[in-house]
Each structure stands twice: as structure tokens, then as C-alpha cells.
Short mmCIF file of C-alpha atoms in Angstrom, two decimals:
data_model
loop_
_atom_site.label_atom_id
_atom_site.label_comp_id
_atom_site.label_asym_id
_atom_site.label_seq_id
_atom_site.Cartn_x
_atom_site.Cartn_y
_atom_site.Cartn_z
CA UNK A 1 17.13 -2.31 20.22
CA UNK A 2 20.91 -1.46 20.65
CA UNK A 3 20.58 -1.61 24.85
CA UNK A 4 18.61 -5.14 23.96
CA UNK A 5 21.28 -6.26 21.83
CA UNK A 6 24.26 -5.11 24.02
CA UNK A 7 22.81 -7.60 27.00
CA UNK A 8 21.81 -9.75 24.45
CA UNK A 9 26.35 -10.03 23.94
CA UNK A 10 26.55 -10.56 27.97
CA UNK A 11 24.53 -13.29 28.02
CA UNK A 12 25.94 -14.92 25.22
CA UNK A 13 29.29 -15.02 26.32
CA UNK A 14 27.58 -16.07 29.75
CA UNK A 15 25.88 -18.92 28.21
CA UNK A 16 27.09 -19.58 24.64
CA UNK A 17 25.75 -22.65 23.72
CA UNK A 18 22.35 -22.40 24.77
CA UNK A 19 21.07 -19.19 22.75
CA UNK A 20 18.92 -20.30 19.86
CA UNK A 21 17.31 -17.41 18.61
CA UNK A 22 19.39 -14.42 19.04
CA UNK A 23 17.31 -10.94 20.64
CA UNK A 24 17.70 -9.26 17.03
CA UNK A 25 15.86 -12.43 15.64
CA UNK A 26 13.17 -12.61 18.28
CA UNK A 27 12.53 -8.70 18.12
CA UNK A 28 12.13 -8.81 13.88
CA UNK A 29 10.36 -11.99 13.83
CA UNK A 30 7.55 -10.32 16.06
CA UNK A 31 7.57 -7.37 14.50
CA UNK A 32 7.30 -8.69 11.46
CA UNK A 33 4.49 -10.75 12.25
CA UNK A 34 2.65 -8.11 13.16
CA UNK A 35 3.14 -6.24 10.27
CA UNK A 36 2.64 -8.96 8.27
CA UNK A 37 -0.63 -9.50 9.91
CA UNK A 38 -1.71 -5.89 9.76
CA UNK A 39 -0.94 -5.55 5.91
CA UNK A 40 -2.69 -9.18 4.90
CA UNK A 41 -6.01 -7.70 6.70
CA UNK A 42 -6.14 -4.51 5.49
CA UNK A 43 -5.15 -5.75 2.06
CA UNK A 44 -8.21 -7.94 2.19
CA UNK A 45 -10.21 -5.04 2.40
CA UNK A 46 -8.62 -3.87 -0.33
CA UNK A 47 -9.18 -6.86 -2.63
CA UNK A 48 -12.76 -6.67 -1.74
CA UNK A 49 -13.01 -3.07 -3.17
CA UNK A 50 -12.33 -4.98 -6.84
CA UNK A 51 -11.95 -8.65 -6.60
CA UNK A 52 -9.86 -10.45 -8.93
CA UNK A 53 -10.92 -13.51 -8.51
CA UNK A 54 -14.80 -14.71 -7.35
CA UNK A 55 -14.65 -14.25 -3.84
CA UNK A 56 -14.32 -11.73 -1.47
CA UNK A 57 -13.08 -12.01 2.00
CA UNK A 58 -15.56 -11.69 4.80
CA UNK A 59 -15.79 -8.79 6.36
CA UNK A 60 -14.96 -9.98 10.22
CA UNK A 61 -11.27 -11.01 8.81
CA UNK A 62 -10.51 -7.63 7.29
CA UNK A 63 -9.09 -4.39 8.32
CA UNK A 64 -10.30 -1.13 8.44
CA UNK A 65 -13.54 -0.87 7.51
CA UNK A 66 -14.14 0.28 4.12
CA UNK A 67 -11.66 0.96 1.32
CA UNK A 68 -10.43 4.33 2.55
CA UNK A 69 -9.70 2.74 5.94
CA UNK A 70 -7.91 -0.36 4.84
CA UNK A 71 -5.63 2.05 2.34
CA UNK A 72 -4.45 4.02 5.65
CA UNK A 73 -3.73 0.79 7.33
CA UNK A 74 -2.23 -0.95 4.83
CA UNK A 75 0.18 2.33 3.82
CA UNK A 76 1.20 2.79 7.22
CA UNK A 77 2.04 -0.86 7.68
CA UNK A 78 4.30 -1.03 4.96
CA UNK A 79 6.92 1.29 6.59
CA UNK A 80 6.82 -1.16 9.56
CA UNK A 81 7.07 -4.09 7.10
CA UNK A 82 9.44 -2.74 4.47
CA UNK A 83 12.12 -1.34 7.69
CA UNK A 84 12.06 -3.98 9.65
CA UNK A 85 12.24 -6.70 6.71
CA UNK A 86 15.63 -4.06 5.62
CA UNK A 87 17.02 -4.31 9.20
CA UNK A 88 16.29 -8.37 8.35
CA UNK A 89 17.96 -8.65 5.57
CA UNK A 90 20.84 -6.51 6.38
CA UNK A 91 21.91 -8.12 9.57
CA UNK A 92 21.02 -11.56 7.99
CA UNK A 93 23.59 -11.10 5.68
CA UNK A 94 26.22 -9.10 7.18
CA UNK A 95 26.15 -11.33 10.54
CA UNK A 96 26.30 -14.79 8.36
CA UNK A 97 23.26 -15.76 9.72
CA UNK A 98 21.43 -16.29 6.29
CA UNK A 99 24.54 -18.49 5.11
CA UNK A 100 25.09 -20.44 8.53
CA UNK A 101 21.43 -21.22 9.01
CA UNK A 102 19.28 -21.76 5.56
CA UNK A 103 22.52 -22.76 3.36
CA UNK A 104 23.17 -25.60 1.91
CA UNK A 105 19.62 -26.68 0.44
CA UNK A 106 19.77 -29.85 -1.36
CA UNK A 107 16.69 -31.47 -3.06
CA UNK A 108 17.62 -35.33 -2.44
CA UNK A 109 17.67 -33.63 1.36
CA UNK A 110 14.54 -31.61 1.02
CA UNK A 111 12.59 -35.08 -0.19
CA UNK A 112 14.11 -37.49 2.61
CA UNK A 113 13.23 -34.38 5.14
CA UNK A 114 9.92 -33.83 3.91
CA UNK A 115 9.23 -37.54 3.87
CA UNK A 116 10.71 -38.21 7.37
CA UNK A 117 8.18 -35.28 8.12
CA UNK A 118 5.33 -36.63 7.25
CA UNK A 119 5.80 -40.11 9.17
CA UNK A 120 6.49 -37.64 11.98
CA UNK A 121 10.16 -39.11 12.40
CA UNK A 122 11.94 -35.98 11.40
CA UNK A 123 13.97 -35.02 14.69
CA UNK A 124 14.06 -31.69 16.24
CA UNK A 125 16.55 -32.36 19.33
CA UNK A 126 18.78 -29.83 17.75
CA UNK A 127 16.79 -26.45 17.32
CA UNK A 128 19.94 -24.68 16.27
CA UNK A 129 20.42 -26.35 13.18
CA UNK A 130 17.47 -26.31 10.22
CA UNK A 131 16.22 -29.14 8.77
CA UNK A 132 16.42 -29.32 4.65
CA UNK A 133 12.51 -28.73 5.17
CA UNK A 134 12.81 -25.88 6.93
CA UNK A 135 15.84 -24.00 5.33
CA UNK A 136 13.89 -24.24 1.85
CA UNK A 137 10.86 -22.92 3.50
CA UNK A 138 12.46 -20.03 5.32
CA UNK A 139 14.56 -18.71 2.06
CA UNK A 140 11.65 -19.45 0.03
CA UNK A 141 9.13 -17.07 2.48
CA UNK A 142 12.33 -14.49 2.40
CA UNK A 143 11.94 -14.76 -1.44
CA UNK A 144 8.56 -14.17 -1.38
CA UNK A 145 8.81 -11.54 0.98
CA UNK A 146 11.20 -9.57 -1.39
CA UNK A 147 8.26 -10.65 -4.25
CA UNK A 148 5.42 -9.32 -2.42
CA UNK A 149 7.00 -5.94 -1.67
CA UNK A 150 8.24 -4.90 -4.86
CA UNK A 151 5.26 -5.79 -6.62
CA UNK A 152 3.20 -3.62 -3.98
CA UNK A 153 5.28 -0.91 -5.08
CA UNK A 154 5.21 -1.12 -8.21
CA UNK A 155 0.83 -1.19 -7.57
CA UNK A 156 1.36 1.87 -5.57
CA UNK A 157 3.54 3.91 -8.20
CA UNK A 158 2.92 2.59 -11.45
CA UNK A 159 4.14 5.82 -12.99
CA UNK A 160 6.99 6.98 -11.04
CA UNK A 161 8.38 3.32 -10.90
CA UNK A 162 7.49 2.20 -14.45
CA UNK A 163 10.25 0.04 -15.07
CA UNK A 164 9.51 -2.01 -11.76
CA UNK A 165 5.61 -2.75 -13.11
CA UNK A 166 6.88 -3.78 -16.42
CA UNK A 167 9.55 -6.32 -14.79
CA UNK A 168 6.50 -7.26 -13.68
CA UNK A 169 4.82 -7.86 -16.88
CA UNK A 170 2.23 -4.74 -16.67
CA UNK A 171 -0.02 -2.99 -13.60
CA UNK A 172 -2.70 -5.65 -14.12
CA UNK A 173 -0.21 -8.24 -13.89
CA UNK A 174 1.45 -7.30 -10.98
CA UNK A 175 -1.59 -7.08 -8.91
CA UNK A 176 -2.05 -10.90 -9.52
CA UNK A 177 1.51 -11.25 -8.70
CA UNK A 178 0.81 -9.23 -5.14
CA UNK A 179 -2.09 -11.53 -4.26
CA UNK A 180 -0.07 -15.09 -5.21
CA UNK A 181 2.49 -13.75 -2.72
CA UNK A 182 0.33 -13.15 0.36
CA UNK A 183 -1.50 -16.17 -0.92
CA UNK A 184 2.01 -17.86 -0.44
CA UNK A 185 2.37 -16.42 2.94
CA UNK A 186 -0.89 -17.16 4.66
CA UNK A 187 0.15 -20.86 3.30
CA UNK A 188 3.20 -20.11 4.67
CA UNK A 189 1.52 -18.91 8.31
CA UNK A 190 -0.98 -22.34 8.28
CA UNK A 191 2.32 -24.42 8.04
CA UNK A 192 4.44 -22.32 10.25
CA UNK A 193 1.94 -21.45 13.54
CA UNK A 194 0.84 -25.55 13.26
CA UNK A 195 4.54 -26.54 13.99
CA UNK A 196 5.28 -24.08 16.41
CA UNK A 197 2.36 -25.77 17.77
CA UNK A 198 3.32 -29.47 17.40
CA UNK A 199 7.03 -28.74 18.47
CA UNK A 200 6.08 -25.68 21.52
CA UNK A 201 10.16 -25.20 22.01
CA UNK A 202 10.57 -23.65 19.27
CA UNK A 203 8.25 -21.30 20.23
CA UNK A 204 10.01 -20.95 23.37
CA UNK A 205 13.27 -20.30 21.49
CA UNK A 206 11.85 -17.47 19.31
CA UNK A 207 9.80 -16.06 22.53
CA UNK A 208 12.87 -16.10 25.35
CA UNK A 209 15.83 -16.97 22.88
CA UNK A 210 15.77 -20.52 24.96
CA UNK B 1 -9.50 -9.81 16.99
CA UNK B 2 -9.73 -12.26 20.07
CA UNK B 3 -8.85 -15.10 18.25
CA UNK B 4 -5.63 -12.71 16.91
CA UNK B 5 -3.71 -12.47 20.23
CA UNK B 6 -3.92 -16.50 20.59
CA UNK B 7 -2.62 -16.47 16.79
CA UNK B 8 0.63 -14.88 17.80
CA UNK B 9 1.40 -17.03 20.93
CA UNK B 10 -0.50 -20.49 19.83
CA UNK B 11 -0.93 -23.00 22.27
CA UNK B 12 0.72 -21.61 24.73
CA UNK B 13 0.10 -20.74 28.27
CA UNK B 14 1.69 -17.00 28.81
CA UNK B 15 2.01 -17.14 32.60
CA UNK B 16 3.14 -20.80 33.25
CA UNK B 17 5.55 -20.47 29.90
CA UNK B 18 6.97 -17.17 32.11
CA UNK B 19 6.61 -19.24 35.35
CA UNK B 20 9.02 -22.56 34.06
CA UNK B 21 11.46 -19.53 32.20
CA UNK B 22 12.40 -17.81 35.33
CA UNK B 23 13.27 -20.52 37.06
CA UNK B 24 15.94 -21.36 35.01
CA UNK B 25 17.02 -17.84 34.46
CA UNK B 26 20.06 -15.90 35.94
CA UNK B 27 19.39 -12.32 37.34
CA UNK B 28 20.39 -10.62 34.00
CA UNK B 29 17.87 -12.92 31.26
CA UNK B 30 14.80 -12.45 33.84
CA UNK B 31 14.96 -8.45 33.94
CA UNK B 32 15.85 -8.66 30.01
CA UNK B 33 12.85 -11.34 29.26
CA UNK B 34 10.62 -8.81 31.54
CA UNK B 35 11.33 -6.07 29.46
CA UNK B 36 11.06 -8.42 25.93
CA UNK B 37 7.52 -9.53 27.34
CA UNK B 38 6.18 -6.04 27.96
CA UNK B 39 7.07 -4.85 24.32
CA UNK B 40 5.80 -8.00 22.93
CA UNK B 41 2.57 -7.65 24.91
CA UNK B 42 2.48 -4.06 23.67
CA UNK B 43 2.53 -5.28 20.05
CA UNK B 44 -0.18 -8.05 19.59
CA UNK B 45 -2.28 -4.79 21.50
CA UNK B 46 -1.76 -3.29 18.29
CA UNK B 47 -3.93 -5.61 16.32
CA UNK B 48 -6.70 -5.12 19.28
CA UNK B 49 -10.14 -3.88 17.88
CA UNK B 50 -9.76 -0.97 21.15
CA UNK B 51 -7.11 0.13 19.37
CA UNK B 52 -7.98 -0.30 15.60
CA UNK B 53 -11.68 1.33 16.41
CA UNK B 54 -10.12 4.26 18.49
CA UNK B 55 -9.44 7.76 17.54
CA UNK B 56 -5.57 7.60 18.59
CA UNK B 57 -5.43 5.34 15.92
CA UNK B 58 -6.81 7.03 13.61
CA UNK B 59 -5.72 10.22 14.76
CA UNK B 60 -1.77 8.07 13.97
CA UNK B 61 -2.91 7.03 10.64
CA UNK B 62 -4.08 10.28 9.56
CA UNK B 63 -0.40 11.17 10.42
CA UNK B 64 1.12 8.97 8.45
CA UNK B 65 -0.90 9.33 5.34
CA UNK B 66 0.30 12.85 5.79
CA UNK B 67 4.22 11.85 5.60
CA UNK B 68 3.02 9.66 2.77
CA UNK B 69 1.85 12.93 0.94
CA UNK B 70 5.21 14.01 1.46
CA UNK B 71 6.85 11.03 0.68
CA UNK B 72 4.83 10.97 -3.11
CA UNK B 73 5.67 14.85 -3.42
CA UNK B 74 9.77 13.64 -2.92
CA UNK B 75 9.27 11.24 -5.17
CA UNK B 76 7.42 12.55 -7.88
CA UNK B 77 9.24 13.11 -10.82
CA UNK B 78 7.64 16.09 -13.21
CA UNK B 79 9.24 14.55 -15.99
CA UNK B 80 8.37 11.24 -15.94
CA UNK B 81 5.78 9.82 -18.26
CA UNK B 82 3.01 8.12 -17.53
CA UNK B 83 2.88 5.13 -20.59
CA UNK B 84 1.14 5.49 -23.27
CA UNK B 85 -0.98 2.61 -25.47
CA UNK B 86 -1.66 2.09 -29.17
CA UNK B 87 -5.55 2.88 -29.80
CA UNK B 88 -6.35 -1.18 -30.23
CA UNK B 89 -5.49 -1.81 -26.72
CA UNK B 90 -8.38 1.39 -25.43
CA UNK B 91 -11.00 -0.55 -22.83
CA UNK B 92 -14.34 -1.15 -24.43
CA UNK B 93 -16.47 0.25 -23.08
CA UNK B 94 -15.17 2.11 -21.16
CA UNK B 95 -16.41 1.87 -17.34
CA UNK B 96 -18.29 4.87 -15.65
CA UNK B 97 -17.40 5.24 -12.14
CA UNK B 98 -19.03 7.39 -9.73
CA UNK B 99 -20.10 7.31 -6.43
CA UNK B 100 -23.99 7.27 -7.95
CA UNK B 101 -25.92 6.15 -10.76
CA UNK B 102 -25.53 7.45 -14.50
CA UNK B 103 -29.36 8.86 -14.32
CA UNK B 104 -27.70 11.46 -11.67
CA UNK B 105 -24.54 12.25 -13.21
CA UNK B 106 -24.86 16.06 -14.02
CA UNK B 107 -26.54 16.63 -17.33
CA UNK B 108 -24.83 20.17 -18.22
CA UNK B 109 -25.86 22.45 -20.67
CA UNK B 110 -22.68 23.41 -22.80
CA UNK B 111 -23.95 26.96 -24.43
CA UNK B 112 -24.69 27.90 -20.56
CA UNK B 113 -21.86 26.37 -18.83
CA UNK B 114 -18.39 28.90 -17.92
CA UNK B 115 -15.33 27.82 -16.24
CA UNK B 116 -14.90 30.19 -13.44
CA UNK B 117 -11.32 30.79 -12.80
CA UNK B 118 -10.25 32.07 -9.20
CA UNK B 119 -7.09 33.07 -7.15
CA UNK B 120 -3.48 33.73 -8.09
CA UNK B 121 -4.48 34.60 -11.39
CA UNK B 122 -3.55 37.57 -13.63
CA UNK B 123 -7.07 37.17 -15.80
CA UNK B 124 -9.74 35.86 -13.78
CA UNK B 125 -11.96 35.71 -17.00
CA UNK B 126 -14.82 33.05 -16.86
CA UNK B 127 -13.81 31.14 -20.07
CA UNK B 128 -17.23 29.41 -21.95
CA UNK B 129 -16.92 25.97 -23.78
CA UNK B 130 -16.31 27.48 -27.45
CA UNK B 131 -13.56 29.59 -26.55
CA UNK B 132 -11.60 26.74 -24.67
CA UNK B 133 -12.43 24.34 -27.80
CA UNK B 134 -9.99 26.94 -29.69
CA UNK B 135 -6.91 26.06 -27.53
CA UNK B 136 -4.87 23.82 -29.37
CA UNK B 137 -5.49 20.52 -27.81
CA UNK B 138 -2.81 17.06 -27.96
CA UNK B 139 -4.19 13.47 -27.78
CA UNK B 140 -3.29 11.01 -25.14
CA UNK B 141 -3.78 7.36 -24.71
CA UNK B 142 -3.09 6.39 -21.02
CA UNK B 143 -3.78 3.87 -18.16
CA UNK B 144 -6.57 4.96 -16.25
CA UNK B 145 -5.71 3.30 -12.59
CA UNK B 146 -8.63 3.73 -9.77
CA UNK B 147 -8.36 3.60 -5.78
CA UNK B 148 -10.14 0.21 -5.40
CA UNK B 149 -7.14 -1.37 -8.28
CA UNK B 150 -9.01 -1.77 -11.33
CA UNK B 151 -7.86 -0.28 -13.79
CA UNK B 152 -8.85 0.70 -17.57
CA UNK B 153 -7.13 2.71 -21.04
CA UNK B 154 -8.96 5.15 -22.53
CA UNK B 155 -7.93 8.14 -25.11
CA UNK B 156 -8.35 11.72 -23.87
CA UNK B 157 -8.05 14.64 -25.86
CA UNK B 158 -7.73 18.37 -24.95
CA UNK B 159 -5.29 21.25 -23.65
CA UNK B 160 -2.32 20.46 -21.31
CA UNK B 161 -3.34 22.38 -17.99
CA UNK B 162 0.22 24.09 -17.57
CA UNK B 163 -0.27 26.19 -21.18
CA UNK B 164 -3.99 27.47 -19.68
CA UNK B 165 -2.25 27.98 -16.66
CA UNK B 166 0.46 29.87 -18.45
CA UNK B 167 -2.60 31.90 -20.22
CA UNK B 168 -4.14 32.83 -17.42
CA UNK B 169 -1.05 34.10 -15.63
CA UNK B 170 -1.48 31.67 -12.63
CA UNK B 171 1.27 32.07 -10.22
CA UNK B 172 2.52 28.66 -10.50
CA UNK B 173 5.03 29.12 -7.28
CA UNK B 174 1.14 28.33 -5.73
CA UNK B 175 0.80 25.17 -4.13
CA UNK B 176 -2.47 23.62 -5.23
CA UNK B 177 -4.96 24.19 -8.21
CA UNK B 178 -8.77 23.28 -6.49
CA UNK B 179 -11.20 22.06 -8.89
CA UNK B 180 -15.48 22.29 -7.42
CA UNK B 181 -17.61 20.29 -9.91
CA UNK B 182 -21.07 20.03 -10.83
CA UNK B 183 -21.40 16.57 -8.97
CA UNK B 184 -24.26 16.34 -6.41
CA UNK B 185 -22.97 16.79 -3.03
CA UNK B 186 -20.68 18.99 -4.73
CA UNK B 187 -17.15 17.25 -5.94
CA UNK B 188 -13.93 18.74 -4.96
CA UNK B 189 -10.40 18.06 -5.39
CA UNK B 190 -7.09 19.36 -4.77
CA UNK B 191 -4.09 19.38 -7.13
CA UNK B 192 -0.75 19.99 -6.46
CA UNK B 193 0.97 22.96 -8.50
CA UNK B 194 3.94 20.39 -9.59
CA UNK B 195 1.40 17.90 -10.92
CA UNK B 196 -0.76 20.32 -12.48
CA UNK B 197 2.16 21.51 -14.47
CA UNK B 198 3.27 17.42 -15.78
CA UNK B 199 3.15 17.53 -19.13
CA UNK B 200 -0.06 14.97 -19.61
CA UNK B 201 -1.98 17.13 -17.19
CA UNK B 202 -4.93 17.83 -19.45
CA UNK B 203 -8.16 19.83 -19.19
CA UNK B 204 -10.08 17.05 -21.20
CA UNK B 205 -12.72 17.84 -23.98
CA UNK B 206 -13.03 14.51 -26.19
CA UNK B 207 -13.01 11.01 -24.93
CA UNK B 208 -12.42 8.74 -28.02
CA UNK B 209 -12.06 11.37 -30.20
CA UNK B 210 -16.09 12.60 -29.79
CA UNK B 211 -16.97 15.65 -27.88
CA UNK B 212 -16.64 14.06 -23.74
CA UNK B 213 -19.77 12.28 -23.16
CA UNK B 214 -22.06 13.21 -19.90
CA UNK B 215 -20.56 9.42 -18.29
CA UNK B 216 -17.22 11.09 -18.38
CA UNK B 217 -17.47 14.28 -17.12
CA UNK B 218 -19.30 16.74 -19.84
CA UNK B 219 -18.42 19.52 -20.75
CA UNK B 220 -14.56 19.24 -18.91
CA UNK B 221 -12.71 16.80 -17.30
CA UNK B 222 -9.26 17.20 -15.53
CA UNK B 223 -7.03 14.31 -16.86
CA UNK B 224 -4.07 13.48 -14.67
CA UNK B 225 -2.02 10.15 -15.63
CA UNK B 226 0.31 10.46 -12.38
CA UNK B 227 -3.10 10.39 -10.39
CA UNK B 228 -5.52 7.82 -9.15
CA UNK B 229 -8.51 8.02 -10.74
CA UNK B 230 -10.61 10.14 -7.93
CA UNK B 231 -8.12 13.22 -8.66
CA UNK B 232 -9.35 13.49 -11.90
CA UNK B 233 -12.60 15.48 -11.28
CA UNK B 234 -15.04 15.32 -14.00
CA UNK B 235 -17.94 18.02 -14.77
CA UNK B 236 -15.90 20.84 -13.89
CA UNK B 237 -17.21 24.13 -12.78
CA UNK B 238 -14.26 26.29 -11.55
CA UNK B 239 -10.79 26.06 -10.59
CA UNK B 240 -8.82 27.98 -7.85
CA UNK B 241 -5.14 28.58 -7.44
CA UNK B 242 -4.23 28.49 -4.42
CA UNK B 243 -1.47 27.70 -1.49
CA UNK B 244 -4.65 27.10 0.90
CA UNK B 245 -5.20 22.86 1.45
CA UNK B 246 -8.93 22.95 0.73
CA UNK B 247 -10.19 19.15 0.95
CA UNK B 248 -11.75 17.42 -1.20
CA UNK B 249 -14.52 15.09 -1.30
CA UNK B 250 -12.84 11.64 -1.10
CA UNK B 251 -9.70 13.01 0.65
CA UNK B 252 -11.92 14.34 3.03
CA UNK B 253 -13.33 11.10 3.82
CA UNK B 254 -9.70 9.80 4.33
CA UNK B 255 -8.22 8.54 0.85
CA UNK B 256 -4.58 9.71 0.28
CA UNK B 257 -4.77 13.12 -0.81
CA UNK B 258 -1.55 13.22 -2.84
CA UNK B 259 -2.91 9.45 -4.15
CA UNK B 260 0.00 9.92 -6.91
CA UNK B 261 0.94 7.15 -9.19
#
């Protein structure tokens, strides 16, 4: 990552303006979606073991087999998931990016966005600048990010982390808590894939940086 | 899994998208994109089925349940607590969980059953029910959390492990404590010496004040809060100390062995 983001400096100064997504962006965004993807399946299989709701998900869209299986995926995952979403949040922060990008959000924006959305006159000429849509949206999913991974810890060590399940109103609680947040994020994924889809540069930009 | 790889690059062509890029790319961006598109390609293999079904795979998750074990052990704190309820808030009833019906849970005979006791012990005396009933025994009510997330509270009564293990002179500089119950297929389970020795770590006699009932592990059941519910073996026959890793039934299978909570 350090050789990737040293070139990464080159071609900026090469090339200023044209850089959307930054290497650093591209390289956590896929990783993360991987992750992401691997810990959604294998927590299906997981839900299935003791549904709290009355469904289960089918078998062909889960990860690793049986419960034991699923447990091993889903615990490895979450060192992919939880480092990478630190390295996120870190350089987010430190390299203004957070500010810059998803700051300010204003509701009377977020409504004329949303509605200039939906009529499919909401422009995206500038992909270097969020609309109100979008920076609501992206904090929102980091939000629920945060959300989804403390209340999976505080599942996994209900003991050891006590105060973190009661913040959480209880263990029972918090594993409702853990499935509203993925249930967020595949939401989240439906929206998010369909406009990369709609608008294929932006795509680009997160795939080459262009 | 297919349909996955298209997931992660929707709707778009790979080799023209790479085709129009390095047109427009200077010498530098193409080699860099090259490299970028060769780790990228190496990640969506991850989410393959070749991969997921493969014993590399497993062989790398096997490996990092194993730094997870250590990861628990680090964290464990022999001190902390596990919460404890008021009797009103006790499940009812309380589930039975095995991995077979209640007509084949072991039906034990309590004047003929003995707790063997084995390894790095000063008195390897087999101990029979009546003369563990006349250990002095404490009363917990605590959550009861199990592998698949449900979870239930129930009261256990009995004698806190680390004063039997005290007793018996167990070396407690041992790493594990290896329980073999009267389960068919023969149940095993592995504790680890710094669990064994928590405070709540009980060898369990009553369940709801009345003398353990054959759903819950008659005559003896090992009661660990800081556990998941599979490390708390039920119908137990004999315990080992020991710094050997001997298995157990579900960890064997490929559930967590520290499983801690």
C-alpha cells in the first residue's frame, strides 16, 4: 500500500485535477467490499442457526456451510473488516477527506437532491464533489458501519465487554441491533451497485481513480 | 458465486473498460492500474466457491480461529463477572439442547456413578455423588448464551471448580482441565486452566434449586458463564488436568475452541 500510495503522489502532482478517487480510497473501498460481502454471507448462516425473525435465508446465498463453518468465516472476516474500516477512518479524518467530501449536510439540500433524483435531473458532471444525497448516505453507511461492529462485539464477548452489550440495551437486544445494521447495508448495497450502474463513471473513478 | 464476481464490477465490461483506460494513460498510471487490476482480480477470487470449498481455505481459517483462541486468552479477564439476574427474570422452561433427542440423553444412575479424576493431581480419588453433595456449594443466576445466538437464564447451584481443584491438589500452572461425558458418541471438552479457575466456574448439582434434572446434565454439569454454551459439558464422567490440547467434540468439528464470552 505505501509503494501504491507513493506513485499514487507522482501522478497527482502530474495530473492534479483529474484524480477522483485517490489509490487509498480505491484500495479500502474494495477491500471493504469484500469483507463486507464475506461477513453478510456467513452471517446469514449464522442467523439461520436461530432465526430471529420468520425466515431464514436460503441456503445458495450463505456462507460456509453449516454453523461451524459460517462462525470461521465470519471471525476471520472481521479482522479484514474491522482493519481496514480503522485504516478508513483514520486516514478519513486525518487527511480531511471526511470533512472536504460528506460535510456540510443540510436537510432543505438533502430533499431538493433527493427530489431532483428521482425526476432523474440531479447532475453528476462533477464526480468530485457529493451531492446532499450522497454525502448523507455515505456518513450515514459510515455510521452504521461503526453500529454494526460494536454491536458484533459486544455478541461475541458479552462477558468480557459487558458494558458495551448493556449500551446496547442487553445481549438479546444487541443481536437485533446487529441484524438492523446489515439490514441497513444490504439496503445500502441495492442503492449503491444500481447507481454505479446508472452513472458507469463513477465506477470508473473508484476502479482506475479516473 | 458466479453471479458474485459481476456484483463487484456491475455492468461493466473488464477488458474494453481496460482497453478505453490505457489509451488515455501515461506510462506511469498503465503499469500502476496493471498492478491495481491484478490485486483486485485476486480479491473478488476470494469469494470464488474454488476457493471457499478448498482445503487452503480451510486449512487458513483453521489458522485464524487459532489466533482467535489467542486473541480470547489476551483478553480474558479472570476477574470479570459474568452478570447475574434476579430469580423472576430465570427462562421458563428452560430449553434442552443437545445434539439428540431427550429419550437418548444419558439416564445415569447416581448411587453407581464416580467422578474419575486424572492427571496433575495430588489425589486422584474417584469422588461418588454423596461425597461431592458435602462441598459447600454457592448459587448463581447467569445468562446462558449458545453458539447458534439464542440465549436463555437459568439458576445453577453447586461448588466453584477452582476450590475442588484446590482439594484435589491439581497443578493449576496446567493448561487445560478435559472433561469426557456420558453423552453417546462420547462428549468431550477442553477447558482452559485460567477459566476453570473464574470464580463462577461451577461443577453444577441443582438446576432451580432441585437436584440437576437428566435434560441438564444429571448427576454433574460443568457451569462456565465466560463460555458458550457447548463448553459446558453436561453428564460428566471424569476430568483430566492436563497441558495436552485434547479436542473435543464440537471443537473438533471446527467451532472455536476457546468460544469465550
Amino acid at each position: 500500500m505505501s509503494s501504491l500510495a507513493v506513485s499514487d503522489d507522482h501522478a497527482d502532482t502530474a495530473t492534479p485535477a483529474r484524480v477522483i478517487q485517490p489509490a487509498w480510497v480505491r484500495v479500502v473501498h474494495w477491500v471493504n467490499a469484500v469483507a463486507m460481502i464475506l461477513m453478510i454471507m456467513s452471517g446469514w448462516q449464522i442467523y439461520n442457526a436461530s432465526p430471529l425473525f420468520n425466515f431464514s435465508f436460503p441456503r445458495s446465498i450463505t456462507l460456509g456451510g453449516w454453523l461451524g463453518g459460517a462462525l470461521l468465516w465470519h471471525f476471520a472476516a472481521m479482522w479484514l473488516l474491522m482493519v481496514n474500516g480503522l485504516v478508513y477512518l483514520i486516514l478519513g479524518l486525518v487527511t480531511g477527506r471526511f470533512r472536504r467530501k460528506l460535510l456540510p449536510i443540510i436537510p432543505r439540500g438533502v430533499i431538493s437532491d433527493t427530489k431532483a433524483a428521482l425526476t432523474f435531473k440531479l447532475s453528476h458532471a462533477d464526480l468530485t464533489r457529493y451531492n446532499q444525497v450522497q454525502k448523507l448516505l455515505y456518513a450515514g453507511i459510515i455510521l452504521v458501519g461503526i453500529v454494526i461492529v460494536l454491536s458484533g462485539l459486544s455478541i461475541w464477548k458479552p462477558v468480557q465487554l459487558h458494558w458495551l452489550v448493556s449500551l446496547f440495551g442487553g445481549y438479546d437486544f444487541a443481536r437485533y441491533v446487529h441484524f438492523a445494521c446489515m439490514a441497513l447495508i444490504v439496503a445500502f448495497l441495492v442503492i449503491h451497485v444500481a447507481l454505479a450502474v446508472l452513472v458507469p463513471k463513477s465506477l470508473r473513478a473508484m476502479i482506475i481513480g479516473r | 458465486m458466479g453471479r458474485l464476481r459481476k456484483l463487484l464490477i456491475p455492468g461493466v465490461d473488464k477488458k474494453l473498460l481496460v482497453r478505453d483506460a490505457v489509451k488515455t494513460m501515461p506510462d506511469l498510471t498503465r503499469r500502476r492500474f496493471i498492478t491495481m487490476g491484478a490485486s483486485l482480480g485476486s480479491l473478488t477470487l476470494l469469494t470464488g466457491c474454488d476457493v471457499v470449498d478448498s482445503s487452503s481455505a480451510e486449512e487458513m481459517l483453521k489458522k485464524v480461529s487459532k489466533f482467535n483462541d489467542a486473541v480470547q486468552a489476551w483478553m480474558f479477564n479472570p476477574n470479570a463477572l459474568a452478570p447475574t439476574f434476579p430469580e423472576s427474570m430465570i427462562t421458563k422452561p428452560f430449553p434442552f439442547n443437545a445434539y439428540y433427542d431427550l429419550d437418548d440423553a444419558p439416564d445415569i444412575d447416581g448411587k453407581e456413578w464416580k467422578l474419575e479424576v486424572r492427571g496433575l493431581v495430588d489425589n486422584k480419588k474417584s469422588w461418588t455423588l454423596d461425597e461431592l453433595y458435602q462441598l459447600p456449594q454457592v448459587k448463581q443466576v447467569t445468562r446462558h448464551i449458545c453458539v447458534e445466538g439464542w440465549s436463555a437464564i437459568g439458576s445453577w447451584t453447586g461448588t466453584p471448580l477452582r476450590d475442588f481443584l484446590k482439594l484435589i491438589g491439581a497443578d493449576t500452572r496446567a493448561k487445560y482441565v478435559w472433561f469426557q461425558c456420558a453423552d453417546k458418541d462420547g462428549y468431550n471438552s477442553p477447558l482452559d486452566m485460567p477459566s476453570a479457575l473464574h470464580p463462577q466456574t461451577q461443577m453444577t448439582f441443582k438446576f432451580a434449586d432441585e437436584i440437576l434434572p437428566r435434560a441438564y446434565g444429571y448427576p454433574m454439569k460443568i457451569r462456565v458463564p465466560t463460555k458458550l454454551g457447548f463448553k459446558n459439558p453436561k453428564y460428566v464422567i471424569s476430568m483430566e488436568v492436563t497441558n495436552e490440547y485434547k479436542g473435543g467434540y464440537w471443537e473438533d468439528q471446527g467451532y472455536n475452541s476457546f468460544s469465550g464470552s
